[in-house]
Structure formats: structure tokens, C-alpha cells
Coordinates of C-alpha atoms in Angstrom, one line a residue:
Chain A
X1 CA 0.0 0.0 -0.2
X2 CA 2.8 2.3 0.8
X3 CA 4.0 4.4 -2.3
X4 CA 7.8 5.3 -2.2
X5 CA 8.4 8.9 -2.4
X6 CA 11.5 10.5 -3.5
X7 CA 12.6 13.8 -1.7
X8 CA 15.5 15.9 -2.5
X9 CA 17.3 18.4 -0.6
X10 CA 17.7 21.5 -2.7
X11 CA 19.4 24.8 -2.2
X12 CA 18.0 27.8 -3.4
X13 CA 20.3 28.5 -6.3
X14 CA 19.5 29.1 -9.9
X15 CA 19.2 25.9 -12.2
X16 CA 19.8 23.6 -9.4
X17 CA 16.1 22.0 -10.1
X18 CA 16.9 22.1 -13.7
X19 CA 20.2 19.9 -13.0
X20 CA 18.1 17.4 -11.3
X21 CA 15.6 16.9 -13.9
X22 CA 18.5 16.4 -16.5
X23 CA 19.7 13.7 -14.0
X24 CA 16.4 11.9 -14.2
X25 CA 16.1 12.5 -17.7
X26 CA 19.5 10.9 -18.5
X27 CA 18.5 8.0 -16.2
X28 CA 15.0 7.4 -18.0
X29 CA 13.1 8.4 -14.8
X30 CA 9.9 9.5 -15.2
X31 CA 8.0 12.1 -12.9
X32 CA 4.3 11.3 -11.7
X33 CA 4.0 13.9 -9.5
X34 CA 6.0 16.6 -7.8
X35 CA 5.5 19.5 -5.1
X36 CA 8.4 21.8 -3.8
X37 CA 8.5 23.1 -0.2
X38 CA 10.7 26.1 0.2
X39 CA 12.5 28.2 2.7
X40 CA 14.2 31.5 2.4
X41 CA 17.5 29.3 1.8
X42 CA 16.7 26.0 0.8
X43 CA 14.0 23.8 -0.4
X44 CA 12.6 20.3 -0.4
X45 CA 11.5 18.6 -3.7
X46 CA 9.3 15.8 -3.3
X47 CA 8.2 13.7 -6.1
X48 CA 6.6 10.0 -7.2
X49 CA 8.4 8.8 -10.2
X50 CA 8.0 5.4 -12.2
X51 CA 11.2 3.8 -10.6
X52 CA 11.9 5.1 -6.9
X53 CA 14.7 2.5 -6.2
X54 CA 16.6 3.6 -9.0
X55 CA 15.8 7.3 -8.7
X56 CA 16.9 7.1 -5.2
X57 CA 20.3 5.6 -6.3
X58 CA 21.0 7.4 -9.3
X59 CA 20.3 10.8 -7.1
X60 CA 22.6 9.5 -4.6
X61 CA 25.4 8.6 -6.9
X62 CA 25.1 12.5 -8.6
X63 CA 25.6 13.8 -5.0
X64 CA 22.0 14.6 -4.2
X65 CA 21.2 14.5 -0.7
X66 CA 17.7 12.2 -0.9
X67 CA 15.7 10.1 1.0
X68 CA 12.7 7.5 0.6
X69 CA 9.4 8.1 2.5
X70 CA 6.4 6.2 2.8
X71 CA 3.5 8.1 1.5
X72 CA -0.1 7.4 0.7
X73 CA -1.9 7.8 -2.6
X74 CA -5.8 8.0 -2.2
X75 CA -7.9 8.1 -5.2
X76 CA -11.0 10.7 -5.2
X77 CA -13.4 11.6 -7.6
X78 CA -12.6 15.0 -9.5
X79 CA -15.3 16.9 -8.3
X80 CA -16.1 19.5 -5.9
X81 CA -16.1 18.2 -2.6
X82 CA -13.8 15.4 -3.2
X83 CA -10.9 15.9 -1.1
X84 CA -13.5 17.3 1.9
X85 CA -15.0 13.9 2.0
X86 CA -11.4 12.2 2.5
X87 CA -10.4 15.1 5.1
X88 CA -13.7 14.7 6.7
X89 CA -12.6 11.5 7.8
X90 CA -9.4 12.0 8.9
X91 CA -9.9 14.8 11.0
X92 CA -12.9 13.1 12.9
X93 CA -10.3 10.2 13.9
X94 CA -7.6 12.9 14.6
X95 CA -5.3 12.3 11.6
X96 CA -2.9 14.9 10.7
X97 CA -1.5 15.5 7.6
X98 CA 2.0 16.4 7.3
X99 CA 1.8 17.4 3.6
X100 CA 0.1 16.6 0.5
X101 CA -0.2 17.3 -3.2
X102 CA -2.0 16.1 -6.2
X103 CA -2.3 15.0 -9.6
X104 CA -4.8 13.6 -11.9
X105 CA -4.4 10.0 -13.4
X106 CA -5.0 9.6 -16.9
X107 CA -7.0 6.5 -17.1
X108 CA -10.1 7.4 -15.2
X109 CA -9.7 10.9 -14.8
X110 CA -9.8 10.9 -11.0
X111 CA -7.6 12.7 -8.6
X112 CA -4.8 11.2 -7.2
X113 CA -3.8 12.6 -3.7
X114 CA 0.0 12.3 -2.1
X115 CA -0.3 12.6 1.6
X116 CA 2.4 12.0 4.4
X117 CA 0.8 11.1 7.8
X118 CA 2.5 10.3 11.0
X119 CA 0.5 6.8 11.2
X120 CA 0.4 5.4 7.9
X121 CA -1.2 1.7 9.2
X122 CA -4.1 3.6 11.2
X123 CA -4.6 5.8 8.4
X124 CA -5.1 3.1 6.1
X125 CA -7.3 1.3 8.1
X126 CA -9.6 4.5 8.8
X127 CA -9.7 5.4 5.0
X128 CA -10.6 2.0 4.0
X129 CA -13.4 1.7 6.6
X130 CA -14.8 5.0 5.2
X131 CA -14.9 3.6 1.5
X132 CA -11.8 5.8 0.2
X133 CA -9.7 3.8 -2.6
X134 CA -5.9 3.9 -1.7
X135 CA -3.9 2.9 -4.7
X136 CA -1.2 0.4 -4.7
X137 CA 2.3 1.2 -5.2
X138 CA 2.5 -0.2 -8.4
X139 CA -0.7 1.2 -9.6
X140 CA 0.8 4.8 -8.9
X141 CA 4.5 3.9 -10.5
X142 CA 2.8 2.7 -13.6
X143 CA 0.3 5.8 -14.2
Chain B
X1 CA 52.4 66.6 21.8
X2 CA 53.1 65.9 25.6
X3 CA 54.6 62.4 26.2
X4 CA 53.1 61.1 29.4
X5 CA 56.2 58.8 30.4
X6 CA 58.9 60.4 28.6
X7 CA 61.4 58.5 31.0
X8 CA 60.4 55.1 29.5
X9 CA 58.6 56.0 26.1
X10 CA 62.0 57.8 25.0
X11 CA 64.7 55.7 26.6
X12 CA 68.0 55.1 24.9
X13 CA 68.0 51.7 23.7
X14 CA 70.9 50.8 26.4
X15 CA 68.9 52.0 28.9
X16 CA 65.7 49.9 27.8
X17 CA 68.0 46.6 27.5
X18 CA 69.3 46.8 30.7
X19 CA 66.0 47.6 32.4
X20 CA 64.6 44.6 30.5
X21 CA 67.6 42.5 31.6
X22 CA 67.1 43.2 35.3
X23 CA 63.5 42.6 34.9
X24 CA 63.6 39.5 33.5
X25 CA 66.2 38.2 35.9
X26 CA 63.8 39.3 38.7
X27 CA 61.2 37.7 36.9
X28 CA 62.8 34.2 36.6
X29 CA 63.6 34.3 40.1
X30 CA 60.0 35.1 41.1
X31 CA 58.5 32.4 39.1
X32 CA 61.1 29.9 40.6
X33 CA 60.0 30.6 43.8
X34 CA 56.1 31.2 43.3
X35 CA 54.8 29.6 40.3
X36 CA 54.6 25.8 40.4
X37 CA 53.7 25.8 36.6
X38 CA 57.0 27.3 35.8
X39 CA 59.0 25.6 38.2
X40 CA 58.4 22.5 36.5
X41 CA 58.7 23.9 33.2
X42 CA 62.0 25.6 33.9
X43 CA 63.3 22.5 35.6
X44 CA 62.6 20.5 32.2
X45 CA 64.6 23.1 30.3
X46 CA 67.4 23.1 32.6
X47 CA 67.5 26.8 33.1
X48 CA 67.9 28.2 36.6
X49 CA 67.5 32.1 37.5
X50 CA 71.1 32.1 37.5
X51 CA 71.7 31.4 34.1
X52 CA 70.0 34.9 32.8
X53 CA 73.2 36.9 32.4
X54 CA 72.4 38.9 29.2
X55 CA 69.1 39.6 27.4
X56 CA 69.8 36.9 24.5
X57 CA 69.3 34.3 27.2
X58 CA 65.8 35.0 27.2
X59 CA 65.8 32.3 24.0
X60 CA 66.9 29.7 26.7
X61 CA 63.6 30.0 28.4
X62 CA 60.8 28.0 27.3
X63 CA 57.7 29.0 25.5
X64 CA 54.3 29.5 26.8
X65 CA 51.2 28.7 24.6
X66 CA 47.6 29.0 25.1
X67 CA 47.1 25.5 25.8
X68 CA 49.2 25.7 29.0
X69 CA 46.7 28.3 30.0
X70 CA 43.5 25.9 29.1
X71 CA 45.2 23.0 30.8
X72 CA 45.8 24.4 33.9
X73 CA 42.2 25.9 34.2
X74 CA 41.1 27.4 36.5
X75 CA 43.8 28.9 38.5
X76 CA 46.9 26.6 38.0
X77 CA 48.8 29.3 35.9
X78 CA 48.6 31.7 38.9
X79 CA 51.6 32.6 41.0
X80 CA 49.9 34.4 44.0
X81 CA 47.7 32.8 46.6
X82 CA 43.9 33.9 45.6
X83 CA 43.8 36.8 48.6
X84 CA 46.0 38.5 46.6
X85 CA 44.0 38.2 43.5
X86 CA 42.0 41.4 42.7
X87 CA 40.4 40.5 39.5
X88 CA 39.9 37.5 37.1
X89 CA 38.8 37.5 33.7
X90 CA 37.9 34.4 31.2
X91 CA 37.7 34.3 27.8
X92 CA 34.0 34.1 26.1
X93 CA 33.8 30.7 25.7
X94 CA 35.5 28.0 23.8
X95 CA 34.9 24.3 23.4
X96 CA 37.2 23.2 26.2
X97 CA 38.0 25.3 29.0
X98 CA 38.0 29.1 28.9
X99 CA 41.3 30.9 29.4
X100 CA 41.2 32.6 32.9
X101 CA 43.6 35.5 33.5
X102 CA 43.9 37.4 36.8
X103 CA 45.4 40.4 38.2
X104 CA 46.8 41.2 41.5
X105 CA 46.0 44.8 42.6
X106 CA 49.5 45.8 41.2
X107 CA 48.8 44.3 38.0
X108 CA 45.7 46.5 37.6
X109 CA 48.0 49.7 38.3
X110 CA 50.3 48.3 35.7
X111 CA 47.2 47.8 33.2
X112 CA 46.2 51.5 34.1
X113 CA 49.5 52.7 33.3
X114 CA 49.9 51.3 30.1
X115 CA 46.3 52.0 29.1
X116 CA 46.9 55.9 30.1
X117 CA 50.1 55.9 27.9
X118 CA 47.8 54.3 25.0
X119 CA 45.3 56.9 25.3
X120 CA 47.8 59.4 25.8
X121 CA 49.6 57.9 22.5
X122 CA 46.7 58.3 20.4
X123 CA 46.5 62.0 21.5
X124 CA 44.4 61.8 24.9
X125 CA 44.8 64.2 27.6
X126 CA 42.6 65.0 30.8
X127 CA 40.6 67.0 28.9
X128 CA 39.2 64.6 26.7
X129 CA 35.8 62.5 27.5
X130 CA 36.4 59.1 26.4
X131 CA 33.3 56.7 25.3
X132 CA 34.3 53.8 25.8
X133 CA 32.1 51.2 23.7
X134 CA 34.3 48.2 24.0
X135 CA 32.3 45.5 25.9
X136 CA 32.5 45.3 29.7
X137 CA 32.7 42.1 31.5
X138 CA 34.7 39.3 31.4
X139 CA 36.0 40.5 28.1
X140 CA 39.4 42.4 28.9
X141 CA 38.5 45.5 26.4
X142 CA 36.1 47.4 28.2
X143 CA 37.5 47.5 31.7
X144 CA 41.2 47.8 30.5
X145 CA 40.3 51.2 28.6
X146 CA 38.4 52.4 31.7
X147 CA 41.2 52.0 33.9
X148 CA 43.5 53.5 31.6
X149 CA 41.2 56.6 31.0
X150 CA 40.8 57.2 34.8
X151 CA 44.7 56.9 35.3
X152 CA 45.2 59.5 32.5
X153 CA 42.8 62.0 34.2
X154 CA 40.3 62.1 31.4
X155 CA 36.3 61.4 31.8
X156 CA 35.1 58.0 30.7
X157 CA 31.7 57.4 29.6
X158 CA 31.3 53.4 30.3
X159 CA 28.7 52.8 27.8
X160 CA 30.0 49.6 26.8
X161 CA 29.1 47.9 23.7
X162 CA 26.0 48.3 21.7
X163 CA 22.8 50.2 21.6
X164 CA 23.8 52.3 18.9
X165 CA 21.5 55.2 19.1
X166 CA 22.2 55.9 22.5
X167 CA 26.0 55.7 21.7
X168 CA 25.2 58.5 19.0
X169 CA 23.0 60.4 21.4
X170 CA 25.1 60.8 24.3
X171 CA 28.2 61.3 22.0
X172 CA 26.5 64.2 20.8
X173 CA 25.2 65.3 24.0
X174 CA 28.0 64.7 26.3
X175 CA 30.6 65.8 23.5
X176 CA 32.6 62.7 23.5
X177 CA 35.9 63.5 21.9
X178 CA 37.6 59.8 21.8
X179 CA 35.6 56.5 21.0
X180 CA 37.3 53.3 21.8
X181 CA 35.3 50.4 20.0
X182 CA 36.4 47.7 17.3
X183 CA 36.8 49.4 13.9
X184 CA 33.9 47.3 12.5
X185 CA 31.5 49.1 15.0
X186 CA 33.0 52.7 14.4
X187 CA 32.2 52.1 10.6
X188 CA 28.8 50.8 11.6
X189 CA 28.1 53.5 13.9
X190 CA 28.7 55.9 11.3
X191 CA 26.3 54.4 8.6
X192 CA 23.6 54.1 11.4
X193 CA 24.0 57.9 12.1
X194 CA 23.7 58.7 8.5
X195 CA 20.7 56.8 8.3
X196 CA 19.3 58.5 11.4
X197 CA 20.1 61.9 9.4
X198 CA 22.8 63.0 11.4
X199 CA 26.1 63.8 9.8
X200 CA 29.0 61.7 11.8
X201 CA 31.2 64.2 10.4
X202 CA 29.8 66.8 12.7
X203 CA 30.1 64.6 15.8
X204 CA 32.7 65.9 18.4
X205 CA 34.9 62.8 18.1
X206 CA 38.8 63.5 17.4
X207 CA 40.0 60.1 17.9
X208 CA 38.9 56.4 17.4
X209 CA 41.1 54.1 19.5
X210 CA 40.1 50.8 17.3
X211 CA 41.3 47.4 18.3
X212 CA 40.3 44.1 18.9
X213 CA 40.2 42.7 15.4
X214 CA 42.7 43.1 12.6
X215 CA 41.7 45.5 10.3
X216 CA 43.3 47.4 7.0
X217 CA 44.2 50.4 5.9
X218 CA 41.5 50.9 3.5
X219 CA 39.3 50.5 6.6
X220 CA 40.9 53.4 8.3
X221 CA 40.4 55.5 5.7
X222 CA 36.7 54.9 5.4
X223 CA 36.4 55.5 9.2
X224 CA 38.3 58.5 9.0
X225 CA 36.5 59.9 6.4
X226 CA 33.2 58.9 7.8
X227 CA 33.7 60.7 11.0
X228 CA 36.4 63.2 10.0
X229 CA 38.6 62.0 12.7
X230 CA 41.8 60.1 13.3
X231 CA 41.5 56.3 13.6
X232 CA 44.3 54.5 15.5
X233 CA 45.0 50.9 16.1
X234 CA 45.4 49.2 19.6
X235 CA 47.1 45.8 20.3
X236 CA 46.5 43.9 23.2
X237 CA 45.2 40.3 24.3
X238 CA 44.1 39.3 27.5
X239 CA 46.8 36.6 28.3
X240 CA 49.0 39.5 28.3
X241 CA 47.2 42.0 30.0
X242 CA 44.0 43.0 27.7
X243 CA 44.3 46.2 25.8
X244 CA 47.2 48.1 26.1
X245 CA 50.3 46.1 24.8
X246 CA 50.7 48.5 22.0
X247 CA 49.2 51.6 20.4
X248 CA 49.8 53.5 17.2
X249 CA 50.2 57.0 17.7
X250 CA 49.2 59.8 15.1
X251 CA 52.0 59.5 12.8
X252 CA 50.7 55.7 11.8
X253 CA 53.9 54.3 11.6
X254 CA 53.3 51.3 13.5
X255 CA 52.0 50.5 17.1
X256 CA 54.4 51.2 19.9
X257 CA 54.9 48.5 22.0
X258 CA 55.4 49.0 25.7
X259 CA 58.5 46.6 25.8
X260 CA 59.6 47.9 29.3
X261 CA 56.8 45.6 30.6
X262 CA 56.0 43.5 27.7
X263 CA 59.2 42.2 26.5
X264 CA 58.4 41.4 22.4
X265 CA 60.6 39.0 20.4
X266 CA 59.7 38.1 16.6
X267 CA 60.4 34.5 15.6
X268 CA 59.8 32.4 12.5
X269 CA 56.9 30.2 13.9
X270 CA 58.1 27.0 12.8
X271 CA 62.1 27.3 13.2
X272 CA 62.1 29.7 16.2
X273 CA 64.8 31.7 14.2
X274 CA 64.8 35.4 15.5
X275 CA 63.5 37.3 12.8
X276 CA 65.3 40.4 11.3
X277 CA 64.3 44.0 11.5
X278 CA 61.3 44.5 9.2
X279 CA 61.2 40.5 8.7
X280 CA 57.4 39.3 9.4
X281 CA 57.1 36.5 12.1
X282 CA 55.2 35.3 15.4
X283 CA 54.9 38.1 18.1
X284 CA 56.2 36.5 21.3
X285 CA 55.9 38.4 24.7
X286 CA 57.5 37.8 28.1
X287 CA 55.6 40.2 30.8
X288 CA 58.4 41.5 32.6
X289 CA 56.3 42.8 35.7
X290 CA 53.4 40.8 36.3
X291 CA 52.3 39.3 39.6
X292 CA 49.2 37.1 39.4
X293 CA 50.1 35.3 36.1
X294 CA 53.4 36.4 34.6
X295 CA 54.1 34.6 31.3
X296 CA 57.2 33.4 29.8
X297 CA 57.7 33.7 26.1
X298 CA 54.0 33.5 25.2
X299 CA 53.1 33.0 21.9
X300 CA 50.5 35.0 20.6
X301 CA 49.9 33.5 17.2
X302 CA 50.0 36.9 15.8
X303 CA 52.2 37.6 12.7
X304 CA 53.7 41.1 12.8
X305 CA 57.1 42.6 11.8
X306 CA 59.0 45.1 14.5
X307 CA 60.8 48.0 13.9
X308 CA 63.3 49.8 16.3
X309 CA 64.5 53.0 16.0
X310 CA 63.1 56.7 16.9
X311 CA 59.3 57.7 15.6
X312 CA 58.4 60.9 14.4
X313 CA 56.5 61.5 17.5
X314 CA 59.9 61.1 19.5
X315 CA 59.4 57.9 21.0
X316 CA 61.9 55.3 21.1
X317 CA 59.6 52.1 21.8
X318 CA 60.0 49.6 19.0
X319 CA 57.0 49.4 16.9
X320 CA 55.2 46.6 15.5
X321 CA 53.3 46.3 12.4
X322 CA 49.3 45.9 12.5
X323 CA 48.8 42.0 12.5
X324 CA 49.6 40.4 9.2
X325 CA 48.1 37.1 9.8
X326 CA 47.7 34.4 12.4
X327 CA 49.9 31.3 12.8
X328 CA 46.9 29.2 13.5
X329 CA 43.4 29.3 12.2
X330 CA 41.9 31.6 14.3
X331 CA 39.6 34.4 13.5
X332 CA 38.5 37.3 15.2
X333 CA 35.1 38.5 14.7
X334 CA 33.9 41.7 16.4
X335 CA 36.4 41.3 18.7
X336 CA 35.6 37.6 19.7
X337 CA 38.2 34.8 19.0
X338 CA 36.8 32.1 16.8
X339 CA 38.6 28.9 16.2
X340 CA 37.0 26.5 13.5
X341 CA 37.5 23.4 15.7
X342 CA 35.0 25.1 17.9
X343 CA 32.0 24.9 15.3
X344 CA 33.5 21.6 14.3
X345 CA 32.7 20.1 17.8
X346 CA 29.3 21.8 18.0
X347 CA 28.2 20.0 14.9
X348 CA 29.8 17.0 16.2
X349 CA 27.4 17.0 19.5
X350 CA 24.3 18.4 17.6
X351 CA 24.3 15.7 15.1
X352 CA 26.6 13.0 16.2
X353 CA 27.9 13.0 12.6
X354 CA 30.8 15.1 11.2
X355 CA 29.3 17.3 8.9
X356 CA 31.3 19.1 6.2
X357 CA 31.1 22.8 7.2
X358 CA 32.4 26.1 6.0
X359 CA 32.7 29.5 7.7
X360 CA 31.8 32.6 5.9
X361 CA 33.4 35.8 7.3
X362 CA 32.1 39.1 5.6
X363 CA 31.7 42.6 6.5
X364 CA 28.0 44.0 6.0
X365 CA 27.5 47.7 6.6
X366 CA 30.8 47.6 8.5
X367 CA 29.7 44.9 10.7
X368 CA 31.6 41.5 10.8
X369 CA 29.1 38.6 10.3
X370 CA 29.6 34.8 10.5
X371 CA 27.7 32.6 8.1
X372 CA 28.1 28.7 8.9
X373 CA 27.4 26.8 6.3
X374 CA 26.5 22.9 7.0
X375 CA 26.4 20.5 4.2
X376 CA 23.1 18.5 4.3
X377 CA 24.3 15.0 3.7
X378 CA 21.8 12.0 3.7
X379 CA 22.3 11.4 7.6
X380 CA 21.2 14.9 8.1
X381 CA 18.6 15.0 5.5
X382 CA 14.9 15.1 6.4
X383 CA 11.9 15.0 4.2
X384 CA 10.2 17.2 6.4
X385 CA 10.9 21.3 6.8
X386 CA 10.0 21.5 10.0
X387 CA 13.0 19.2 11.2
X388 CA 15.5 20.6 9.0
X389 CA 14.5 24.4 10.2
X390 CA 14.6 22.6 13.9
X391 CA 18.2 21.3 13.2
X392 CA 19.1 24.6 11.6
X393 CA 17.9 26.4 14.8
X394 CA 19.4 24.1 17.1
X395 CA 22.8 24.6 15.6
X396 CA 22.6 28.2 15.7
X397 CA 21.8 28.6 19.2
X398 CA 24.4 26.1 20.1
X399 CA 27.1 27.9 18.2
X400 CA 26.0 31.1 19.6
X401 CA 26.0 29.8 23.2
X402 CA 29.8 28.7 22.7
X403 CA 31.0 31.8 21.1
X404 CA 28.8 34.0 22.5
X405 CA 28.6 35.8 18.9
X406 CA 25.4 36.1 16.7
X407 CA 25.7 33.7 13.7
X408 CA 23.6 32.4 10.4
X409 CA 23.5 29.1 9.6
X410 CA 22.7 28.0 6.2
X411 CA 21.9 24.6 5.1
X412 CA 23.7 23.8 2.0
X413 CA 23.8 20.6 -0.3
X414 CA 26.3 18.1 -0.2
X415 CA 29.9 18.6 -2.0
X416 CA 28.7 22.4 -2.2
X417 CA 31.9 23.3 0.0
X418 CA 35.2 23.6 -2.1
X419 CA 37.6 20.9 -1.2
X420 CA 41.2 21.1 -1.9
X421 CA 43.4 18.0 -1.7
X422 CA 40.6 16.3 -0.2
X423 CA 40.7 18.6 2.7
X424 CA 38.0 21.0 2.7
X425 CA 38.2 24.8 3.0
X426 CA 37.3 25.8 6.3
X427 CA 37.0 29.4 6.1
X428 CA 36.6 32.3 3.6
X429 CA 37.3 35.5 5.0
X430 CA 35.6 38.4 2.5
X431 CA 36.7 41.1 4.7
X432 CA 39.4 43.2 3.2
X433 CA 41.5 42.7 5.8

């Protein structure tokens, strides 16, 4: 159920993000979704790629500080209120979201929301009970 | 201009040498009798008090280094019992033990005397108002200047460092004629003044006695133009006495070192060979007349040149150059001594790892700044912003408490810090020193 997200430490320096995307390109790695969190002097790039293991190794070898993090990707209907329903369930059970970002998956046209929470196990059971679809890792990588 | 202590400041070279020899002999006797530390050291070297027959015998005496002071923390270097001690100072923080220095009442008189000379050499008289913006407290700068101003008979405003607005207001309202502070602070104050709509050139200041950090002639010109005053260098270090070891006169031909009480040598820091006149080397000082904590051949780590011969001001005291460099990697930032190893051990404590780091020293709007760049390797990296921000804050607070200096911490990507021959370059100093 857990999806491996790749996070990379980036200094706020012109061209750094571009260099990273070139490394991914040269290694045939495709980005499914990404988000960039920034502070005044550094940022963290978080992304879902087609092959997280290879991406992690490649980035390591090319000198980037990166990490693999377990996240959940839930599928929600792409309509007003879709995300609110999911968050309602989570809030009711006191589950906090550390961060999240979303993309639209191509096949069904639904929204896919990547989220990082503290207790993955519990979140999965709460969401499953609430009827929310949690995407399998392989599905996400292949999207 | 009147010379305060003409008998000494204009003494003949023979007169000086015989005074120094007599005092050196007495010092070695004194240490043999009173200092446990030097009893051991002299025995090791195999030199007895009677062996000092001429001044050149000085080179037979052992060196003293900063580590000796740390190793004998807190009171192991004292040559008098505690009841004779009048004042104790300590360096602001190091990772190991601070450096403790102490004074008897007579040592304070010595300090007052050399500092009075220093202020007088800079042109100060009893008619002057000395605004003393060196920090008061364990740092020797504030009290040293204070004692000297009192001894000279000048009026002293013990304002201490910081509080720029108040500095400027009192300077204006009191009519301060001499400012004592670090050169970077003098420049910073001028900029603040202009920002407040006050022209620093119209200030009552005539002279700045500036020290506690190395500075260049360029910075002197800048400060002199900004304040329309004479900016003169003062040299000192707490191990020897504090401020008041050497002072520049308005002819700006080097700093007159008070060699009647602080016997200077310039040597090649590696071979120990005595440097020729005008040749640069490490300044070594023997305190000839101190009681509480006299030092034999103390290695200051400061690289200077020395020149003898009479100065245009009439003084015969030898003159040392401004500090040309250091024998170690010590940095002086806003008057505070900083060793890269101190920052390294903070990082080690905070992280348990040994991250790569680099210190970037700069002078922004006249004020020295220290930026500590820490490489975020895999072991430090966290996926969460708040973790990284927390790490940054923790490192900053730890370093600030160790150095007693405000720093900026910047997290950088791995391998961004230039490495030469596999060894990281630890310090980038962008000040025009």
C-alpha cells in the first residue's frame, strides 16, 4: 500500500532544479507528480517517479541528498467536495496531514492525492473503512 | 604633543635593554619561587634563574602557549594565592576550558598605566571625554580602557558595546572626543548615524582608538572619512594584560609596544629563528613585571614585523606592524576569537556525525558577520521542512552559546563546499583585512 516518495534537498540556487531533472532524464526516470516546499535558503523537492529505487540510487550517486519516504496515494473523484470527504474522515479520527499534493491520473480522470501522515497503518484502516480508495504502489508508479 | 612617561617612552636603547635584563632576571627568580607551573617548566628546560646573564639568554627560556592556560584551568597558572588576586577575567567560551587571566592590585595598576600611555599616545589628555564602547565584563576590552582613562585623568563614559542609537545620542549630548571600540563597530555606527539623519562628520569625536580585531589601512581611511577623525590601532590580548600592549600614534608608523613591561620577540613560528628587523614572524611576549600570572615567551599566534629606531613622535619604543596574519586558523570576529574547531565540535555534539562545514566571514555595513554553512548529507536530510528548520535553529543556538557571537546558519547541499586536496577549505574571509 505504501508508495515510495523520493525527496531531495535543494539549495535555493538558480538552475539546481533543472540539473536534477536532467539527471532524471538521462536515466530514463519519469516524474508522476511533484511538489516543491521552500524556505528562504533551501527547499525540499518531493516526487513520485516510475522507479523510486533507481531514482534514489541515481540521485545518491550524482551527489544529491535524498531520502525515500513512505506516503499514501488515495484516489478521489475529481469533483467539488471530493477531497473534503476524505479529510472529513481523517479529521474525525484525529489524523494529521504532514503535507500533501495531488495530480490527475490519466486513465479514469480521477484525482490522486499524495499524503504524508504520521501513522500510515491507522490511516489506511480509517480510510478503507470510510470507503476511500487507496492506490497500490505499482498502480501509482505505472500511471 | 606631551609624552606621558617620557623617561620610558623615549629611553635610549641601552637604557631599555638594561631595564629589560634586570626585570627578566627578577621575573625568572620570582617564577622559580612562586609559580608551580614554571618551576616544572624551567626544570624541564634545565634553566635556572642564575643562567640569565644577558638579554639574549631569553631564548633559552621555554615558550608558553595558549594550551598551557587551558590545561591549567582555572587557577593553575597563578603565581600568587587567591587573597592577592584582585580581578579575574575569562575568555568568552571555547569548547574546552576558557582561558582565565588574573590580576593583583599591582597588575591593575600596571594595566592602568599602559592603557593611560596608550590613550595618551593616541592624543588623549585629561581634557578628553572617552566614550568607551568596548564590552565591559569578562572581556578585557571594556575595563582595560576604563582603567587607562581614569589613570590618565580623562572623563570616561562606560557605555559598553551595542545600543547604537544611545551611543550616538550620548556622543552628541556629552561631546565625547574619543571613541574606543572595534573598527567594524566604528564604521557601523557612522552608517547608523547617517541613516538617522545625523552627519557623523559633525560629531565631536577627534580620535578613535580601535582594536580587538585586525583591520586594514583601507578601513582606516573609510572610518576617518566617515567620522572626520583620526583612527588609530590598539593591540592587546588578555593573556598578556588585555588592551594596552601596543598603541599607534598619529604618525601611523606602527604600534608602539610597551617593551619595558612586555618584552617582545619576533620569531619564525616554525623554526624558532629570530626574525630580522622588518621581517615578519610570530610575536612572542614575556610579561616582565606582572605578579598574578606572568608569562614567559607567550606565543601570541599573531604575525607582525617589528622596527626599532625613533618615531617621528619622538618615542623610542619599538613599533610592531598591524597584524599581518595568524599562525593558526583563529578568526577574530567583532573582537571575539573564533576557532573553526569550536564550530566543528558543536556540529559533532548536535548531530553525532561530522558534517562538512564552511565559515564565511564578511563585513556587511561595517559589521563583521559569520555564516556557518553546513552540508546536509543523507544522514542529516529529513523529508520535513520543520525538521530541517529545527536542525538549523539548534545548530545556531549551540554555536551562539559557545562563541557568544550571533551567527547565521545556512544548510547547503553536499559537496558544495570546495575541497582542496581532499581537505575542505574551512574559512572564507571576505573582509578586506
